[in-house]
Amino acid sequence: MTQALKMTLIYHRHNVTEELLASIFSVSKPTVSRTITSIEKALARVPKPLMKPMESALKTPGSLVIDGTLIPTWNWRSLSATNFSGKHKRAGVNRQVICTLDGKLLAITDPVPGARHYAYAFKHHGLERYLDESTLADKGYIGLGLATPARRNKTRRTPADVKAVNRFINSRRAVVERVIAQVKTWRILHTGFRRPLGSYERVSSVVRGLVFLAAGHPL
């Protein structure tokens, strides 16, 4: 069991191929596949009793920061129109990440198709119920009642005070980009999910739980 758990964690952390894991652990590739699936099913049950509702997770003093990120997946032809992100020029799923100004990870939302923009994901998850004008975000969230930089007006020069506000917001919201980078040290969230998308929800649940546990925060 220890070796099976180690194999699964290596797979998620480094997103190595099953062929390489088979070589490392001196087993067959089908054995690796069955082992990872079995351990994932067990691990997926662990975080559920610890999961906080979104309202509780985001009930923290001070300003929060939100940003979206694309979790790359294989470009399955049958889902290319649904999951292909024009912004990122690759297939994947859209996840929203929310943290505090000091970089404490608070929430990673469930996935929506990569072709959907951040504003759609924000509304889809009902985040307007928990986030307000004190929440910092980038220009992709303009019009959603958050603190975002002002869009540049191509017909006139941007006033100095507007530039100053934009710089302030951008400098403070940069923390969420660092949090996302830390989350994606779990390489399966960064270098591409190769398995059939039917297994993504299970893998996503497992890795999200591991991310929060590794960060030392309750789920």
Coordinates of N, CA and C in Angstrom, one line a residue, residues 60-61 63-65 99-106 172 175-176 178-179 217:
T60 N -13.6 35.7 5.5 CA -12.3 36.1 6.2 C -12.2 37.6 6.1
P61 N -11.6 38.3 7.2 CA -11.5 39.7 7.2 C -10.5 40.2 6.1
S63 N -9.4 42.3 2.3 CA -9.6 42.2 0.9 C -9.2 40.8 0.4
L64 N -9.9 40.3 -0.6 CA -9.5 39.0 -1.2 C -9.0 39.3 -2.6
V65 N -8.4 38.3 -3.3 CA -8.0 38.4 -4.6 C -8.4 37.2 -5.4
C99 N -7.6 34.0 -3.0 CA -6.7 34.0 -1.8 C -6.8 35.3 -1.1
T100 N -6.1 35.4 0.0 CA -6.0 36.7 0.7 C -4.8 37.5 0.2
L101 N -4.8 38.7 0.7 CA -3.7 39.6 0.2 C -2.3 39.1 0.7
D102 N -2.3 38.3 1.8 CA -1.0 37.8 2.2 C -0.7 36.4 1.7
G103 N -1.5 36.0 0.7 CA -1.2 34.7 0.0 C -1.8 33.5 0.5
K104 N -2.8 33.5 1.4 CA -3.4 32.3 1.9 C -4.4 31.9 1.0
L105 N -4.3 30.6 0.5 CA -5.2 30.1 -0.5 C -6.5 29.8 0.2
L106 N -7.6 30.3 -0.3 CA -9.0 30.1 0.3 C -9.9 29.1 -0.5
R172 N -1.1 44.8 -6.0 CA -1.7 44.0 -4.8 C -2.2 42.7 -5.3
V175 N -0.3 38.8 -6.0 CA -0.2 37.7 -5.0 C -0.9 36.4 -5.5
V176 N -2.1 36.6 -6.2 CA -2.8 35.4 -6.6 C -2.1 34.7 -7.7
R178 N 1.1 34.3 -7.8 CA 2.1 33.5 -7.1 C 1.5 32.3 -6.4
V179 N 0.2 32.5 -5.9 CA -0.5 31.3 -5.4 C -0.8 30.3 -6.4
H217 N -3.7 24.4 5.2 CA -4.9 25.0 5.5 C -6.0 24.0 5.5

